[in-house]
N, CA, C and O atoms as a Tinker XYZ file with bonds, in Angstrom:
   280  protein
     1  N      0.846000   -1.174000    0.000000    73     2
     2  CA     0.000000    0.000000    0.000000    64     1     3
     3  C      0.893000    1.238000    0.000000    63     2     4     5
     4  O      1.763000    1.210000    0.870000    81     3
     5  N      0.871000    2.292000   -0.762000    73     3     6
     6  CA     1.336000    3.109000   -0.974000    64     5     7
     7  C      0.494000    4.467000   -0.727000    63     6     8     9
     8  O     -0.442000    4.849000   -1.430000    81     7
     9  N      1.016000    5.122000    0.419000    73     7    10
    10  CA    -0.126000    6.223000    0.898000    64     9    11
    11  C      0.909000    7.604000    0.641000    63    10    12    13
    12  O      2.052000    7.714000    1.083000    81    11
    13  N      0.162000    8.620000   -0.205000    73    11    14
    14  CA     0.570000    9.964000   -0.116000    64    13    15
    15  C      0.807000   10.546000    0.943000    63    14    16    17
    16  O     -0.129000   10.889000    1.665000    81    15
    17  N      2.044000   10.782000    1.267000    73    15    18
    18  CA     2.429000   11.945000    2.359000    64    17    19
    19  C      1.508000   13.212000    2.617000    63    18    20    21
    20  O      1.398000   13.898000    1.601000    81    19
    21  N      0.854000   13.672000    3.663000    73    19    22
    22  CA     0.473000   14.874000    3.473000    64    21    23
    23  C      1.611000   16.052000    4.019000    63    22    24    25
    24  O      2.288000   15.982000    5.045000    81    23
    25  N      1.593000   17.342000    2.823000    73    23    26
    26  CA     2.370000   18.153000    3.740000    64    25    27
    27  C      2.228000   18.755000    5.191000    63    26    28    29
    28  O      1.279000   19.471000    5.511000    81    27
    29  N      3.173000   18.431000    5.972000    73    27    30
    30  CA     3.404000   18.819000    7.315000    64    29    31
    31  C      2.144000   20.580000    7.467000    63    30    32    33
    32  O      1.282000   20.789000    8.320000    81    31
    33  N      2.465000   21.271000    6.571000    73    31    34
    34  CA     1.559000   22.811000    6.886000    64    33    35
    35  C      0.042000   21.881000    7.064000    63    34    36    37
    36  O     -0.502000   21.849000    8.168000    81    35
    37  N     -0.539000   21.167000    5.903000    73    35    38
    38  CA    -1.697000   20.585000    6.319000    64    37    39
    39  C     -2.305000   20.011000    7.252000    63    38    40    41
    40  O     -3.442000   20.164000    7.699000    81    39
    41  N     -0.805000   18.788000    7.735000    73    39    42
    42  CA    -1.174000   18.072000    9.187000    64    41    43
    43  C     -1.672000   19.215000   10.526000    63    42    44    45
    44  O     -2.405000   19.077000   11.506000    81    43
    45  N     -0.904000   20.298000   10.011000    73    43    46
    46  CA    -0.966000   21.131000   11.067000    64    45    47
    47  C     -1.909000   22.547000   11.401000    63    46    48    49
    48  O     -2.068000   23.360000   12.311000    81    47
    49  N     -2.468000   22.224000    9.869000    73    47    50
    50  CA    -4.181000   22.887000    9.834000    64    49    51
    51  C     -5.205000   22.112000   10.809000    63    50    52    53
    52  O     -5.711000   22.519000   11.854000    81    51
    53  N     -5.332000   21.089000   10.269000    73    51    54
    54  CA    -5.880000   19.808000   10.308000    64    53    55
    55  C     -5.897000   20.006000   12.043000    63    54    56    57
    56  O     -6.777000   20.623000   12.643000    81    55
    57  N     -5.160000   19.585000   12.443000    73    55    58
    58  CA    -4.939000   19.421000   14.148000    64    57    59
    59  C     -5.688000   20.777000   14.840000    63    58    60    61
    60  O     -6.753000   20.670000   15.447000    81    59
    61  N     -5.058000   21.927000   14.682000    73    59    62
    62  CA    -5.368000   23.258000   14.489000    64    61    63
    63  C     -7.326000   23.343000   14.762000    63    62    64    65
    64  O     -7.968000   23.726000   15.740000    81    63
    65  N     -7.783000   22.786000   13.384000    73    63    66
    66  CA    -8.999000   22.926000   13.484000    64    65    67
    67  C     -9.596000   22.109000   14.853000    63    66    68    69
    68  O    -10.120000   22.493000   15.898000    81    67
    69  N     -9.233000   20.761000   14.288000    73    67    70
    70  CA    -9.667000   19.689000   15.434000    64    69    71
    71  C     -9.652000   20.080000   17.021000    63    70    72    73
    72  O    -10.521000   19.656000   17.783000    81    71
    73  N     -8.640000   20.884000   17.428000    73    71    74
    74  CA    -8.347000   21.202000   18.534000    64    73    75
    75  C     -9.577000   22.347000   19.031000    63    74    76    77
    76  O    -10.435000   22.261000   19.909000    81    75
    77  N     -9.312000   23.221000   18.249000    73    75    78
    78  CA    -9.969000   24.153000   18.954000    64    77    79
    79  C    -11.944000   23.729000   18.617000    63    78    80    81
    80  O    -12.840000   24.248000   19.282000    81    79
    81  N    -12.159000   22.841000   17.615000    73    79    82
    82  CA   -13.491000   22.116000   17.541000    64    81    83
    83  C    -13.753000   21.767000   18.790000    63    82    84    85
    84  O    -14.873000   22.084000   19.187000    81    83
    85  N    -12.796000   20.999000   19.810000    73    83    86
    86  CA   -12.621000   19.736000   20.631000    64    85    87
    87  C    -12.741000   20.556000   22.312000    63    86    88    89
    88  O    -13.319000   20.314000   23.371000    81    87
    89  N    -11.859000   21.582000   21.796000    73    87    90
    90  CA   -11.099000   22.157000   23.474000    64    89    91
    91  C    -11.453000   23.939000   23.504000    63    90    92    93
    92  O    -11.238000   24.665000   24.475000    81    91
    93  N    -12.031000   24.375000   22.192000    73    91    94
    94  CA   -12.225000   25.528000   22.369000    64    93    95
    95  C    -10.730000   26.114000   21.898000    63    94    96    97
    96  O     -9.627000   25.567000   21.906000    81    95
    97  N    -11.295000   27.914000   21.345000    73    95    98
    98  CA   -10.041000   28.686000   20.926000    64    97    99
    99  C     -8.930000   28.751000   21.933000    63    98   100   101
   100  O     -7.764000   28.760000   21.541000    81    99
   101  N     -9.334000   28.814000   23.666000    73    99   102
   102  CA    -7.946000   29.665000   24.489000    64   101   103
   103  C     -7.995000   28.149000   25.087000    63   102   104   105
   104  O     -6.809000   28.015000   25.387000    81   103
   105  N     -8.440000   27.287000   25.340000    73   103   106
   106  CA    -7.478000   26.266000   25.578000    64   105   107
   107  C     -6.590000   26.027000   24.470000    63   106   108   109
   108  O     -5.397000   26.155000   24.744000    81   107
   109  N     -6.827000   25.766000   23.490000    73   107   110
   110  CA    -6.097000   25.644000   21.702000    64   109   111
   111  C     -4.666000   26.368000   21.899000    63   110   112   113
   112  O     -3.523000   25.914000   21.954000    81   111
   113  N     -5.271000   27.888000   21.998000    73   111   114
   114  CA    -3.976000   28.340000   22.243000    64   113   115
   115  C     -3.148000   28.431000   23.637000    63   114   116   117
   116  O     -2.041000   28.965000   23.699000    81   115
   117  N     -3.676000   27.966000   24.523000    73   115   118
   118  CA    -2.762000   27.912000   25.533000    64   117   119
   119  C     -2.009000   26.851000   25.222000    63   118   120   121
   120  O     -0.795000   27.050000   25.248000    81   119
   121  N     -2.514000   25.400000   24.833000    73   119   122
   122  CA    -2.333000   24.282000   24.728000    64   121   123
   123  C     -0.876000   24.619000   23.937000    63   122   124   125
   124  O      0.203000   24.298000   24.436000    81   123
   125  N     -0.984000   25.259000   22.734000    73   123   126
   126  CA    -0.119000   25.351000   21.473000    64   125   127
   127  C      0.972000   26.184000   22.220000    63   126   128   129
   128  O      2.114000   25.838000   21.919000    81   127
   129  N      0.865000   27.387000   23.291000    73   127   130
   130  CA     1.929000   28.292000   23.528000    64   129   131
   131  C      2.526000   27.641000   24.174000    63   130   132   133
   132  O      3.617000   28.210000   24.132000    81   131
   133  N      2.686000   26.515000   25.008000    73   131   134
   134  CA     3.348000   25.402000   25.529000    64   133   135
   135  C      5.081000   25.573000   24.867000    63   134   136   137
   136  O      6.121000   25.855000   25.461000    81   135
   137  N      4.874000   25.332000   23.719000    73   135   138
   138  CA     5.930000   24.511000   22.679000    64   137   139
   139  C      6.555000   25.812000   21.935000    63   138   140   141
   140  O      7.276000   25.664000   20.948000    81   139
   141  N      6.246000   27.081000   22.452000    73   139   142
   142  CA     6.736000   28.293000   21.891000    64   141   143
   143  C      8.349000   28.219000   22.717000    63   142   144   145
   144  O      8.610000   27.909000   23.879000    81   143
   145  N      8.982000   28.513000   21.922000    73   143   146
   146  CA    10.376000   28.683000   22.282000    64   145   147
   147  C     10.920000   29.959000   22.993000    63   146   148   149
   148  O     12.005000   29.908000   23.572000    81   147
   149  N     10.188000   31.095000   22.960000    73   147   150
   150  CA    10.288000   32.240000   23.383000    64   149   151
   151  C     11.472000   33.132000   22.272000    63   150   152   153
   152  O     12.041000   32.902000   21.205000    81   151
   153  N     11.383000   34.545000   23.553000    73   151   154
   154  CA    12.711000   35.206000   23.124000    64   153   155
   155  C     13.017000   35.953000   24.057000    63   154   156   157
   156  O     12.451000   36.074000   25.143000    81   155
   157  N     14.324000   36.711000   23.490000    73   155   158
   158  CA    14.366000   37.890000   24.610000    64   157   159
   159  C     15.452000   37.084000   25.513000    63   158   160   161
   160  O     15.785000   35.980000   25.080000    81   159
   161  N     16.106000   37.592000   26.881000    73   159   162
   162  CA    17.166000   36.944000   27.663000    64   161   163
   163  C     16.093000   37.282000   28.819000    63   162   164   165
   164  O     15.582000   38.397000   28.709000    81   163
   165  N     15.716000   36.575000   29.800000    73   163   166
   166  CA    14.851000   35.871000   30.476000    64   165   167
   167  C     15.977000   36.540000   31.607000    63   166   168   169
   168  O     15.443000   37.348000   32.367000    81   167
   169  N     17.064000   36.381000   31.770000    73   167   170
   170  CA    17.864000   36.427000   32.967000    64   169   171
   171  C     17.947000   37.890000   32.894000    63   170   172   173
   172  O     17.773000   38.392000   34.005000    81   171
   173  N     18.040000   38.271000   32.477000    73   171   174
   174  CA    18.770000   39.839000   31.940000    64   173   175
   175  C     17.427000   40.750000   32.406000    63   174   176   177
   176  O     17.322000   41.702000   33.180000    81   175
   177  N     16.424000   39.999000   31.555000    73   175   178
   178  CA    15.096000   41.013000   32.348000    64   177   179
   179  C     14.406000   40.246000   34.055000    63   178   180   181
   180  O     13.656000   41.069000   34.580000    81   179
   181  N     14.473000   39.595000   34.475000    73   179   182
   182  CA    14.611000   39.094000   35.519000    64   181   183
   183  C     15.208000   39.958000   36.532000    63   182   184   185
   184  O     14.610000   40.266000   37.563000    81   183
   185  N     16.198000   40.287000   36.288000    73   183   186
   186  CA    17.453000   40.905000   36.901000    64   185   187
   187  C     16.846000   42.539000   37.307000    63   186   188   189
   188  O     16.843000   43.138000   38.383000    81   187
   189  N     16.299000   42.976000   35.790000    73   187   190
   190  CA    15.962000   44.377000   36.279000    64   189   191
   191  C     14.343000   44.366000   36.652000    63   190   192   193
   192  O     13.616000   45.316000   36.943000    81   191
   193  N     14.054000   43.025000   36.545000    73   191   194
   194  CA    12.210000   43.377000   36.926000    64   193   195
   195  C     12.425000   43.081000   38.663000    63   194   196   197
   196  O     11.559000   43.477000   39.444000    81   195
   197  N     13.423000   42.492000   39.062000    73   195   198
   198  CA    13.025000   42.172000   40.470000    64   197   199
   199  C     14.376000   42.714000   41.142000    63   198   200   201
   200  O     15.020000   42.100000   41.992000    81   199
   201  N     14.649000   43.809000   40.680000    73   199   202
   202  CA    15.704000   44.672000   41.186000    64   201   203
   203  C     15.929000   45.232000   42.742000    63   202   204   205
   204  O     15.440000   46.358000   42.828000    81   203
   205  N     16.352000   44.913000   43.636000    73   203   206
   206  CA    16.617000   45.836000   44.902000    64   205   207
   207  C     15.176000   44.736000   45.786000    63   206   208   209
   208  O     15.140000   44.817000   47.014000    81   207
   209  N     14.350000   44.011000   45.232000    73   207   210
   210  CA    13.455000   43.193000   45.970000    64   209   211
   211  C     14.175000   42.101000   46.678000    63   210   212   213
   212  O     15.254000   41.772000   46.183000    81   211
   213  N     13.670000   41.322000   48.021000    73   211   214
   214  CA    13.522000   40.374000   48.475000    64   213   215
   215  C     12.795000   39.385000   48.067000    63   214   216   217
   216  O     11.995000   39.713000   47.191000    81   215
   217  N     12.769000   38.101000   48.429000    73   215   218
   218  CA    11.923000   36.832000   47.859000    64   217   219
   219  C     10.737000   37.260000   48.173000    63   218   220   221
   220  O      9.714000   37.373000   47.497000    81   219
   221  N     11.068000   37.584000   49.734000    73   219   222
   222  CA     9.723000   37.558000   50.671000    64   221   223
   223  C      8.776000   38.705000   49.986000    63   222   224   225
   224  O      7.559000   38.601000   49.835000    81   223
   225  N      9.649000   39.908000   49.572000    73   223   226
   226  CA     8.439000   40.725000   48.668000    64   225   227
   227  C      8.260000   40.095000   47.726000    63   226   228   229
   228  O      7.111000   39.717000   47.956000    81   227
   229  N      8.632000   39.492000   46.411000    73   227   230
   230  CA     8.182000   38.871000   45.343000    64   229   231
   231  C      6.991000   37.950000   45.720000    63   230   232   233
   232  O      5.896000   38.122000   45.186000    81   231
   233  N      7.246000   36.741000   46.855000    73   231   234
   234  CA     6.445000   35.635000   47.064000    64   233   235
   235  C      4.911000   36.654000   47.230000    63   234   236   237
   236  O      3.866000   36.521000   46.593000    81   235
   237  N      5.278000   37.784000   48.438000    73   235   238
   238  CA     3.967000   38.950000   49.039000    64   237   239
   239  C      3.202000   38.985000   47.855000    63   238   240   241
   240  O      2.235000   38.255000   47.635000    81   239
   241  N      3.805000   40.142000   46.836000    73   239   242
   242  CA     2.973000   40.332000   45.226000    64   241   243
   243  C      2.537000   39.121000   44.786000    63   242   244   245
   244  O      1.366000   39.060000   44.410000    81   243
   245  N      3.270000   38.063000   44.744000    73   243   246
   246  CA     2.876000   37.074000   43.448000    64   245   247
   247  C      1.691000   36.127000   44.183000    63   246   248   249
   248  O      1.169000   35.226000   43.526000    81   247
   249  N      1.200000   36.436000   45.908000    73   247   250
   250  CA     0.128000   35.962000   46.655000    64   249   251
   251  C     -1.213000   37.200000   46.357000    63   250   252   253
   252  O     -2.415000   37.006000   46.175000    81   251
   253  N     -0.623000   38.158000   46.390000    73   251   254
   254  CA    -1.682000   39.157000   45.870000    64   253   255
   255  C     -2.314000   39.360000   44.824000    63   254   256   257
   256  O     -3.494000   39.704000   44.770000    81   255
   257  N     -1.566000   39.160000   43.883000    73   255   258
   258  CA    -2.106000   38.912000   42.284000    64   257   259
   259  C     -3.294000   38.066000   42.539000    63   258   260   261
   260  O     -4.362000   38.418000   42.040000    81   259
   261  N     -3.226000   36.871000   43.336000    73   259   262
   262  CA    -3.645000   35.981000   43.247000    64   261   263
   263  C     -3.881000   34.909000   42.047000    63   262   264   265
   264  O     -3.183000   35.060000   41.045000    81   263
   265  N     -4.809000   33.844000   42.076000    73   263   266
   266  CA    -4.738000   32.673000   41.116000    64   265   267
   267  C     -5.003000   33.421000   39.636000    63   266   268   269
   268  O     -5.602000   34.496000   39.612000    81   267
   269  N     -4.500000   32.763000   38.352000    73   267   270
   270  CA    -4.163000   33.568000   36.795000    64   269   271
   271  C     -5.039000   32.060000   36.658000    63   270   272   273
   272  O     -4.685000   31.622000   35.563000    81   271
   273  N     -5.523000   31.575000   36.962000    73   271   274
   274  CA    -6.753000   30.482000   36.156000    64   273   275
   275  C     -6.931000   29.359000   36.891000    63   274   276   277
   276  O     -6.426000   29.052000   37.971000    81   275
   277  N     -8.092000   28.476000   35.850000    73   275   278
   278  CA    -8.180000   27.345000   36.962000    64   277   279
   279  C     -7.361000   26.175000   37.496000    63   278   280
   280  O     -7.793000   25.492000   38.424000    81   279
């Protein structure tokens, strides 16, 4: 049996649709931002976002924010 390859862009329509049919648009894309590689230097802005702070203040804010979903 000899089966046509589909191109990879298609497989990945294909899934694309199915997903968000299945799980909805923002699970879809949360699901998908998973596997994003990012950018930017992570350490470098780190460095100046939590500048002159303690843990104990970071942990304080990041209890105040409170829960970002279910």
């Amino acid at each position: 049996m000899n089966v046509a390859a589909k191109p990879l862009s298609e497989i990945t329509h294909e899934a694309i649709q199915l997903m968000t049919k299945e799980l909805g648009i923002v699970a879809t894309i949360r699901f998908l931002n998973q596997f994003s590689a990012g950018y930017g230097d992570y350490t470098a802005e780190r460095d100046v976002l939590f500048e002159g702070l303690t843990l104990d203040q970071i942990l304080a804010a990041t209890k105040a924010a409170g829960p970002t979903g279910p």
